[in-house]
Amino acid sequence: MINIAIDGPSSSGKSTVAKLLSKKLNILYLDTGAMYRACGLKAKRLGISCLDEKGVASFIGNIDLQVKYENGAQHVYLDGEDVSNEIRKNEVSMLASQISSLSIVREKMLEMQREVASKQPCVLDGRDICMYVLPNAKYKFFMTADAKIRAERRYKELLSKDQNVTFDDLLREINERDYNDSHRAFAPLAIAPDATVIDTTHLTAEQVVDIIVNEVNKGEGK
Ligand code: DC
Protein backbone atom coordinates (compact mmCIF):
# COMPACT_ATOMS: atom_id res chain seq x y z
CA MET A 1 0.00 0.00 0.00
CA ILE A 2 1.37 3.42 -0.95
CA ASN A 3 1.89 5.71 2.06
CA ILE A 4 3.55 9.04 1.38
CA ALA A 5 4.72 11.09 4.36
CA ILE A 6 5.51 14.77 3.89
CA ASP A 7 6.85 17.01 6.63
CA GLY A 8 7.96 20.59 6.56
CA PRO A 9 7.57 24.04 8.08
CA SER A 10 4.57 26.37 7.61
CA SER A 11 3.79 27.39 4.05
CA SER A 12 6.49 25.27 2.48
CA GLY A 13 3.89 24.16 -0.06
CA LYS A 14 3.10 20.78 1.50
CA SER A 15 -0.65 20.94 1.26
CA THR A 16 -0.73 22.23 -2.34
CA VAL A 17 1.63 19.44 -3.38
CA ALA A 18 -0.13 16.76 -1.32
CA LYS A 19 -3.50 17.71 -2.84
CA LEU A 20 -2.13 17.48 -6.40
CA LEU A 21 -0.41 14.19 -5.56
CA SER A 22 -3.55 12.64 -4.17
CA LYS A 23 -5.39 13.47 -7.42
CA LYS A 24 -2.57 12.25 -9.64
CA LEU A 25 -2.07 8.97 -7.78
CA ASN A 26 -5.73 8.58 -6.85
CA ILE A 27 -5.00 8.18 -3.15
CA LEU A 28 -6.42 9.90 -0.08
CA TYR A 29 -4.94 13.11 1.28
CA LEU A 30 -4.99 13.81 5.02
CA ASP A 31 -4.00 17.33 6.05
CA THR A 32 -2.98 16.72 9.67
CA GLY A 33 -2.40 20.42 10.37
CA ALA A 34 -6.14 20.96 9.88
CA MET A 35 -6.77 18.65 12.83
CA TYR A 36 -4.49 20.65 15.15
CA ARG A 37 -6.14 23.81 13.88
CA ALA A 38 -9.56 22.41 14.86
CA CYS A 39 -8.23 21.60 18.36
CA GLY A 40 -6.98 25.19 18.68
CA LEU A 41 -10.35 26.52 17.53
CA LYS A 42 -12.17 24.34 20.06
CA ALA A 43 -10.01 25.70 22.90
CA LYS A 44 -10.67 29.24 21.74
CA ARG A 45 -14.42 28.64 21.65
CA LEU A 46 -14.29 27.27 25.18
CA GLY A 47 -12.23 30.25 26.34
CA ILE A 48 -9.32 27.96 27.26
CA SER A 49 -5.72 28.97 26.55
CA CYS A 50 -3.95 26.59 24.14
CA LEU A 51 -1.02 26.53 26.55
CA ASP A 52 -3.18 25.52 29.54
CA GLU A 53 -2.54 21.78 29.71
CA LYS A 54 -5.17 21.09 32.37
CA GLY A 55 -7.79 23.12 30.53
CA VAL A 56 -7.05 21.37 27.24
CA ALA A 57 -7.06 17.97 29.00
CA SER A 58 -10.64 18.70 30.09
CA PHE A 59 -11.97 18.48 26.53
CA ILE A 60 -9.43 16.79 24.23
CA GLY A 61 -10.31 13.19 25.15
CA ASN A 62 -13.89 13.70 24.01
CA ILE A 63 -13.36 16.18 21.21
CA ASP A 64 -15.97 15.72 18.48
CA LEU A 65 -13.61 16.10 15.52
CA GLN A 66 -14.33 14.43 12.22
CA VAL A 67 -12.55 14.45 8.90
CA LYS A 68 -14.81 13.85 5.92
CA TYR A 69 -14.26 13.89 2.18
CA GLU A 70 -16.76 15.76 0.05
CA ASN A 71 -16.24 15.94 -3.74
CA GLY A 72 -12.63 14.92 -3.21
CA ALA A 73 -11.91 17.72 -0.70
CA GLN A 74 -11.16 17.30 2.99
CA HIS A 75 -13.67 18.90 5.36
CA VAL A 76 -13.15 19.17 9.09
CA TYR A 77 -16.17 19.03 11.37
CA LEU A 78 -16.08 20.22 14.96
CA ASP A 79 -19.13 19.40 17.08
CA GLY A 80 -20.97 18.63 13.85
CA GLU A 81 -20.16 22.01 12.26
CA ASP A 82 -18.04 22.32 9.11
CA VAL A 83 -15.15 24.53 10.28
CA SER A 84 -12.95 24.02 7.19
CA ASN A 85 -12.89 27.74 6.35
CA GLU A 86 -12.71 29.02 9.88
CA ILE A 87 -9.61 26.98 10.76
CA ARG A 88 -7.73 28.61 7.86
CA LYS A 89 -7.97 32.04 9.48
CA ASN A 90 -4.62 33.45 10.41
CA GLU A 91 -5.47 33.79 14.11
CA VAL A 92 -5.98 30.02 14.28
CA SER A 93 -2.45 29.28 12.96
CA MET A 94 -0.72 30.29 16.19
CA LEU A 95 -3.36 28.53 18.34
CA ALA A 96 -2.69 25.32 16.39
CA SER A 97 1.06 25.68 16.87
CA GLN A 98 0.62 26.22 20.61
CA ILE A 99 -1.87 23.42 21.26
CA SER A 100 0.17 20.98 19.16
CA SER A 101 2.99 21.20 21.70
CA LEU A 102 0.88 19.35 24.29
CA SER A 103 1.51 15.60 24.44
CA ILE A 104 -2.13 14.81 25.29
CA VAL A 105 -3.19 16.52 22.08
CA ARG A 106 -0.51 14.82 19.98
CA GLU A 107 -1.39 11.36 21.34
CA LYS A 108 -5.04 11.85 20.45
CA MET A 109 -4.30 13.14 16.93
CA LEU A 110 -1.72 10.42 16.29
CA GLU A 111 -4.31 7.76 17.04
CA MET A 112 -6.84 9.33 14.67
CA GLN A 113 -4.28 9.86 11.90
CA ARG A 114 -2.92 6.31 12.02
CA GLU A 115 -6.46 4.96 11.91
CA VAL A 116 -7.14 6.83 8.64
CA ALA A 117 -3.77 5.85 7.14
CA SER A 118 -4.12 2.17 7.99
CA LYS A 119 -7.22 1.81 5.84
CA GLN A 120 -6.12 3.09 2.45
CA PRO A 121 -3.23 4.31 0.31
CA CYS A 122 -2.69 7.92 1.27
CA VAL A 123 -0.51 10.98 1.50
CA LEU A 124 -0.24 12.72 4.87
CA ASP A 125 1.38 16.07 5.47
CA GLY A 126 2.42 17.71 8.72
CA ARG A 127 5.38 18.08 11.03
CA ASP A 128 5.84 14.62 12.55
CA ILE A 129 4.58 12.28 9.85
CA CYS A 130 7.90 10.68 8.79
CA MET A 131 9.15 9.91 12.28
CA TYR A 132 6.03 9.42 14.41
CA VAL A 133 2.75 9.03 12.54
CA LEU A 134 3.97 6.82 9.69
CA PRO A 135 7.53 5.75 10.55
CA ASN A 136 7.17 2.81 8.15
CA ALA A 137 5.97 4.86 5.19
CA LYS A 138 7.79 3.79 2.04
CA TYR A 139 8.03 7.34 0.72
CA LYS A 140 9.20 10.18 2.95
CA PHE A 141 9.84 13.80 2.06
CA PHE A 142 10.77 16.98 3.85
CA MET A 143 9.70 20.13 2.02
CA THR A 144 11.22 23.42 2.90
CA ALA A 145 11.73 26.92 1.48
CA ASP A 146 13.26 30.22 2.42
CA ALA A 147 11.16 31.90 5.18
CA LYS A 148 10.62 35.06 3.09
CA ILE A 149 9.27 33.05 0.17
CA ARG A 150 6.97 31.16 2.53
CA ALA A 151 5.69 34.43 4.00
CA GLU A 152 5.08 35.75 0.48
CA ARG A 153 3.10 32.64 -0.49
CA ARG A 154 1.03 32.87 2.67
CA TYR A 155 0.51 36.61 2.15
CA LYS A 156 -0.89 36.03 -1.35
CA GLU A 157 -3.09 33.20 -0.10
CA LEU A 158 -4.57 35.28 2.75
CA LEU A 159 -5.05 38.36 0.55
CA SER A 160 -7.06 36.26 -1.88
CA LYS A 161 -9.30 35.36 1.06
CA ASP A 162 -9.66 39.02 2.06
CA GLN A 163 -7.86 38.58 5.33
CA ASN A 164 -6.27 41.67 6.75
CA VAL A 165 -2.59 40.91 7.35
CA THR A 166 0.74 42.58 6.65
CA PHE A 167 3.72 40.85 5.12
CA ASP A 168 5.95 41.78 8.06
CA ASP A 169 3.52 40.32 10.60
CA LEU A 170 3.29 37.11 8.58
CA LEU A 171 7.05 36.76 8.33
CA ARG A 172 7.37 37.27 12.09
CA GLU A 173 4.60 34.72 12.74
CA ILE A 174 6.15 32.17 10.38
CA ASN A 175 9.49 32.46 12.18
CA GLU A 176 7.73 32.17 15.54
CA ARG A 177 5.80 29.07 14.44
CA ASP A 178 8.96 27.50 12.98
CA TYR A 179 10.62 28.03 16.36
CA ASN A 180 7.66 26.61 18.35
CA ASP A 181 7.20 23.64 16.04
CA SER A 182 10.86 22.66 16.03
CA HIS A 183 11.63 23.25 19.71
CA ARG A 184 8.74 21.49 21.45
CA ALA A 185 9.48 18.47 23.61
CA PHE A 186 7.17 16.01 21.81
CA ALA A 187 7.62 15.10 18.17
CA PRO A 188 9.27 18.35 17.10
CA LEU A 189 9.57 19.28 13.45
CA ALA A 190 12.80 17.70 12.22
CA ILE A 191 14.16 16.12 9.07
CA ALA A 192 13.84 12.33 9.25
CA PRO A 193 17.16 10.64 8.40
CA ASP A 194 15.45 8.64 5.64
CA ALA A 195 13.47 11.53 4.11
CA THR A 196 14.30 13.17 0.78
CA VAL A 197 14.66 16.91 1.28
CA ILE A 198 13.03 19.11 -1.36
CA ASP A 199 13.80 22.82 -1.26
CA THR A 200 10.79 24.42 -2.98
CA THR A 201 12.15 28.01 -2.94
CA HIS A 202 12.59 28.03 -6.71
CA LEU A 203 10.19 25.24 -7.67
CA THR A 204 6.54 25.30 -8.69
CA ALA A 205 4.11 22.91 -7.01
CA GLU A 206 3.93 20.90 -10.25
CA GLN A 207 7.70 20.48 -10.31
CA VAL A 208 7.66 19.18 -6.74
CA VAL A 209 4.84 16.78 -7.60
CA ASP A 210 6.90 15.46 -10.53
CA ILE A 211 9.88 14.81 -8.23
CA ILE A 212 7.71 12.84 -5.81
CA VAL A 213 5.81 10.93 -8.51
CA ASN A 214 9.15 9.93 -10.07
CA GLU A 215 10.35 8.52 -6.75
CA VAL A 216 7.10 6.66 -6.20
CA ASN A 217 7.17 5.22 -9.72
CA LYS A 218 10.76 4.09 -9.20
CA GLY A 219 9.84 2.51 -5.87
CA GLU A 220 6.84 0.75 -7.38
CA GLY A 221 8.97 -0.57 -10.25
CA LYS A 222 7.13 1.46 -12.92
O1 DC B 1 0.36 22.80 8.56
P1 DC B 1 -0.45 23.84 9.35
O2 DC B 1 0.12 25.22 9.25
O3 DC B 1 -1.91 23.80 9.02
O4 DC B 1 -0.31 23.36 10.88
C1 DC B 1 -0.76 24.14 11.96
C2 DC B 1 0.06 23.81 13.20
O5 DC B 1 -0.21 22.49 13.65
C3 DC B 1 1.57 23.89 13.03
O6 DC B 1 2.09 25.15 13.40
C4 DC B 1 2.12 22.80 13.92
C5 DC B 1 0.97 21.86 14.12
N1 DC B 1 1.14 20.57 13.46
C6 DC B 1 1.84 19.59 14.13
O7 DC B 1 2.36 19.85 15.21
N2 DC B 1 1.95 18.34 13.62
C7 DC B 1 1.40 18.06 12.42
N3 DC B 1 1.50 16.81 11.94
C8 DC B 1 0.70 19.05 11.70
C9 DC B 1 0.60 20.31 12.24
mmCIF file of C-alpha atoms in Angstrom, residues 1-180:
data_model
loop_
_atom_site.group_PDB
_atom_site.id
_atom_site.type_symbol
_atom_site.label_atom_id
_atom_site.label_comp_id
_atom_site.label_asym_id
_atom_site.label_seq_id
_atom_site.Cartn_x
_atom_site.Cartn_y
_atom_site.Cartn_z
ATOM 1 C CA MET A 1 0.000 0.000 0.000
ATOM 2 C CA ILE A 2 1.367 3.420 -0.953
ATOM 3 C CA ASN A 3 1.887 5.708 2.056
ATOM 4 C CA ILE A 4 3.552 9.036 1.378
ATOM 5 C CA ALA A 5 4.718 11.086 4.358
ATOM 6 C CA ILE A 6 5.509 14.773 3.892
ATOM 7 C CA ASP A 7 6.853 17.009 6.634
ATOM 8 C CA GLY A 8 7.962 20.593 6.560
ATOM 9 C CA PRO A 9 7.566 24.041 8.085
ATOM 10 C CA SER A 10 4.567 26.366 7.614
ATOM 11 C CA SER A 11 3.794 27.395 4.050
ATOM 12 C CA SER A 12 6.494 25.268 2.478
ATOM 13 C CA GLY A 13 3.886 24.161 -0.061
ATOM 14 C CA LYS A 14 3.104 20.777 1.503
ATOM 15 C CA SER A 15 -0.655 20.935 1.257
ATOM 16 C CA THR A 16 -0.727 22.226 -2.335
ATOM 17 C CA VAL A 17 1.632 19.444 -3.381
ATOM 18 C CA ALA A 18 -0.134 16.762 -1.325
ATOM 19 C CA LYS A 19 -3.496 17.709 -2.845
ATOM 20 C CA LEU A 20 -2.130 17.475 -6.397
ATOM 21 C CA LEU A 21 -0.407 14.187 -5.561
ATOM 22 C CA SER A 22 -3.550 12.640 -4.172
ATOM 23 C CA LYS A 23 -5.392 13.468 -7.419
ATOM 24 C CA LYS A 24 -2.566 12.251 -9.643
ATOM 25 C CA LEU A 25 -2.067 8.968 -7.784
ATOM 26 C CA ASN A 26 -5.727 8.583 -6.852
ATOM 27 C CA ILE A 27 -4.995 8.183 -3.147
ATOM 28 C CA LEU A 28 -6.420 9.903 -0.083
ATOM 29 C CA TYR A 29 -4.938 13.115 1.284
ATOM 30 C CA LEU A 30 -4.986 13.807 5.017
ATOM 31 C CA ASP A 31 -4.002 17.328 6.053
ATOM 32 C CA THR A 32 -2.984 16.721 9.671
ATOM 33 C CA GLY A 33 -2.395 20.420 10.366
ATOM 34 C CA ALA A 34 -6.136 20.965 9.881
ATOM 35 C CA MET A 35 -6.773 18.650 12.834
ATOM 36 C CA TYR A 36 -4.488 20.650 15.151
ATOM 37 C CA ARG A 37 -6.144 23.809 13.877
ATOM 38 C CA ALA A 38 -9.561 22.409 14.862
ATOM 39 C CA CYS A 39 -8.225 21.597 18.355
ATOM 40 C CA GLY A 40 -6.984 25.193 18.680
ATOM 41 C CA LEU A 41 -10.348 26.521 17.530
ATOM 42 C CA LYS A 42 -12.170 24.337 20.056
ATOM 43 C CA ALA A 43 -10.012 25.696 22.903
ATOM 44 C CA LYS A 44 -10.673 29.242 21.738
ATOM 45 C CA ARG A 45 -14.419 28.642 21.646
ATOM 46 C CA LEU A 46 -14.285 27.270 25.183
ATOM 47 C CA GLY A 47 -12.233 30.253 26.342
ATOM 48 C CA ILE A 48 -9.317 27.960 27.260
ATOM 49 C CA SER A 49 -5.717 28.970 26.548
ATOM 50 C CA CYS A 50 -3.952 26.595 24.135
ATOM 51 C CA LEU A 51 -1.019 26.526 26.548
ATOM 52 C CA ASP A 52 -3.181 25.524 29.538
ATOM 53 C CA GLU A 53 -2.541 21.783 29.710
ATOM 54 C CA LYS A 54 -5.175 21.088 32.373
ATOM 55 C CA GLY A 55 -7.787 23.124 30.531
ATOM 56 C CA VAL A 56 -7.050 21.374 27.239
ATOM 57 C CA ALA A 57 -7.062 17.972 29.002
ATOM 58 C CA SER A 58 -10.640 18.695 30.094
ATOM 59 C CA PHE A 59 -11.972 18.478 26.526
ATOM 60 C CA ILE A 60 -9.431 16.791 24.233
ATOM 61 C CA GLY A 61 -10.307 13.191 25.149
ATOM 62 C CA ASN A 62 -13.885 13.703 24.009
ATOM 63 C CA ILE A 63 -13.365 16.178 21.206
ATOM 64 C CA ASP A 64 -15.966 15.723 18.476
ATOM 65 C CA LEU A 65 -13.614 16.102 15.516
ATOM 66 C CA GLN A 66 -14.334 14.425 12.219
ATOM 67 C CA VAL A 67 -12.546 14.454 8.898
ATOM 68 C CA LYS A 68 -14.808 13.853 5.915
ATOM 69 C CA TYR A 69 -14.257 13.892 2.177
ATOM 70 C CA GLU A 70 -16.760 15.759 0.048
ATOM 71 C CA ASN A 71 -16.240 15.936 -3.737
ATOM 72 C CA GLY A 72 -12.631 14.922 -3.206
ATOM 73 C CA ALA A 73 -11.908 17.722 -0.701
ATOM 74 C CA GLN A 74 -11.164 17.301 2.989
ATOM 75 C CA HIS A 75 -13.667 18.901 5.359
ATOM 76 C CA VAL A 76 -13.151 19.172 9.086
ATOM 77 C CA TYR A 77 -16.172 19.029 11.372
ATOM 78 C CA LEU A 78 -16.083 20.223 14.957
ATOM 79 C CA ASP A 79 -19.127 19.405 17.077
ATOM 80 C CA GLY A 80 -20.973 18.634 13.852
ATOM 81 C CA GLU A 81 -20.157 22.010 12.262
ATOM 82 C CA ASP A 82 -18.035 22.321 9.111
ATOM 83 C CA VAL A 83 -15.145 24.535 10.277
ATOM 84 C CA SER A 84 -12.953 24.020 7.193
ATOM 85 C CA ASN A 85 -12.891 27.743 6.346
ATOM 86 C CA GLU A 86 -12.705 29.024 9.876
ATOM 87 C CA ILE A 87 -9.608 26.980 10.759
ATOM 88 C CA ARG A 88 -7.729 28.612 7.861
ATOM 89 C CA LYS A 89 -7.972 32.041 9.479
ATOM 90 C CA ASN A 90 -4.623 33.454 10.406
ATOM 91 C CA GLU A 91 -5.467 33.794 14.111
ATOM 92 C CA VAL A 92 -5.980 30.017 14.282
ATOM 93 C CA SER A 93 -2.448 29.278 12.962
ATOM 94 C CA MET A 94 -0.721 30.287 16.192
ATOM 95 C CA LEU A 95 -3.357 28.535 18.342
ATOM 96 C CA ALA A 96 -2.690 25.323 16.395
ATOM 97 C CA SER A 97 1.058 25.679 16.873
ATOM 98 C CA GLN A 98 0.615 26.220 20.615
ATOM 99 C CA ILE A 99 -1.868 23.416 21.258
ATOM 100 C CA SER A 100 0.171 20.977 19.160
ATOM 101 C CA SER A 101 2.993 21.201 21.696
ATOM 102 C CA LEU A 102 0.878 19.349 24.294
ATOM 103 C CA SER A 103 1.511 15.601 24.437
ATOM 104 C CA ILE A 104 -2.130 14.812 25.293
ATOM 105 C CA VAL A 105 -3.191 16.524 22.081
ATOM 106 C CA ARG A 106 -0.512 14.823 19.984
ATOM 107 C CA GLU A 107 -1.390 11.364 21.339
ATOM 108 C CA LYS A 108 -5.039 11.852 20.454
ATOM 109 C CA MET A 109 -4.300 13.144 16.927
ATOM 110 C CA LEU A 110 -1.716 10.420 16.295
ATOM 111 C CA GLU A 111 -4.310 7.760 17.036
ATOM 112 C CA MET A 112 -6.844 9.333 14.668
ATOM 113 C CA GLN A 113 -4.283 9.864 11.896
ATOM 114 C CA ARG A 114 -2.922 6.310 12.024
ATOM 115 C CA GLU A 115 -6.456 4.958 11.906
ATOM 116 C CA VAL A 116 -7.140 6.832 8.643
ATOM 117 C CA ALA A 117 -3.769 5.853 7.142
ATOM 118 C CA SER A 118 -4.118 2.174 7.989
ATOM 119 C CA LYS A 119 -7.219 1.807 5.840
ATOM 120 C CA GLN A 120 -6.119 3.086 2.447
ATOM 121 C CA PRO A 121 -3.226 4.309 0.311
ATOM 122 C CA CYS A 122 -2.688 7.921 1.266
ATOM 123 C CA VAL A 123 -0.509 10.980 1.503
ATOM 124 C CA LEU A 124 -0.243 12.715 4.869
ATOM 125 C CA ASP A 125 1.384 16.072 5.468
ATOM 126 C CA GLY A 126 2.417 17.710 8.724
ATOM 127 C CA ARG A 127 5.384 18.084 11.032
ATOM 128 C CA ASP A 128 5.841 14.615 12.550
ATOM 129 C CA ILE A 129 4.584 12.281 9.849
ATOM 130 C CA CYS A 130 7.899 10.684 8.790
ATOM 131 C CA MET A 131 9.151 9.908 12.275
ATOM 132 C CA TYR A 132 6.025 9.421 14.409
ATOM 133 C CA VAL A 133 2.754 9.035 12.542
ATOM 134 C CA LEU A 134 3.972 6.821 9.688
ATOM 135 C CA PRO A 135 7.529 5.747 10.549
ATOM 136 C CA ASN A 136 7.171 2.810 8.154
ATOM 137 C CA ALA A 137 5.965 4.862 5.193
ATOM 138 C CA LYS A 138 7.790 3.785 2.037
ATOM 139 C CA TYR A 139 8.034 7.341 0.716
ATOM 140 C CA LYS A 140 9.198 10.176 2.945
ATOM 141 C CA PHE A 141 9.839 13.802 2.055
ATOM 142 C CA PHE A 142 10.772 16.984 3.852
ATOM 143 C CA MET A 143 9.699 20.127 2.018
ATOM 144 C CA THR A 144 11.223 23.423 2.902
ATOM 145 C CA ALA A 145 11.730 26.917 1.480
ATOM 146 C CA ASP A 146 13.257 30.215 2.418
ATOM 147 C CA ALA A 147 11.159 31.900 5.183
ATOM 148 C CA LYS A 148 10.620 35.059 3.090
ATOM 149 C CA ILE A 149 9.272 33.050 0.166
ATOM 150 C CA ARG A 150 6.969 31.160 2.527
ATOM 151 C CA ALA A 151 5.691 34.427 4.005
ATOM 152 C CA GLU A 152 5.076 35.747 0.478
ATOM 153 C CA ARG A 153 3.098 32.640 -0.490
ATOM 154 C CA ARG A 154 1.027 32.874 2.673
ATOM 155 C CA TYR A 155 0.507 36.612 2.153
ATOM 156 C CA LYS A 156 -0.885 36.033 -1.350
ATOM 157 C CA GLU A 157 -3.093 33.202 -0.100
ATOM 158 C CA LEU A 158 -4.569 35.279 2.747
ATOM 159 C CA LEU A 159 -5.053 38.358 0.546
ATOM 160 C CA SER A 160 -7.058 36.259 -1.883
ATOM 161 C CA LYS A 161 -9.299 35.363 1.061
ATOM 162 C CA ASP A 162 -9.663 39.025 2.064
ATOM 163 C CA GLN A 163 -7.855 38.583 5.332
ATOM 164 C CA ASN A 164 -6.269 41.671 6.749
ATOM 165 C CA VAL A 165 -2.593 40.909 7.345
ATOM 166 C CA THR A 166 0.736 42.577 6.646
ATOM 167 C CA PHE A 167 3.724 40.851 5.116
ATOM 168 C CA ASP A 168 5.954 41.780 8.064
ATOM 169 C CA ASP A 169 3.520 40.318 10.595
ATOM 170 C CA LEU A 170 3.289 37.115 8.581
ATOM 171 C CA LEU A 171 7.046 36.755 8.328
ATOM 172 C CA ARG A 172 7.370 37.268 12.087
ATOM 173 C CA GLU A 173 4.604 34.716 12.743
ATOM 174 C CA ILE A 174 6.154 32.172 10.383
ATOM 175 C CA ASN A 175 9.494 32.461 12.184
ATOM 176 C CA GLU A 176 7.732 32.172 15.538
ATOM 177 C CA ARG A 177 5.803 29.072 14.443
ATOM 178 C CA ASP A 178 8.962 27.500 12.985
ATOM 179 C CA TYR A 179 10.617 28.032 16.357
ATOM 180 C CA ASN A 180 7.660 26.612 18.348
#
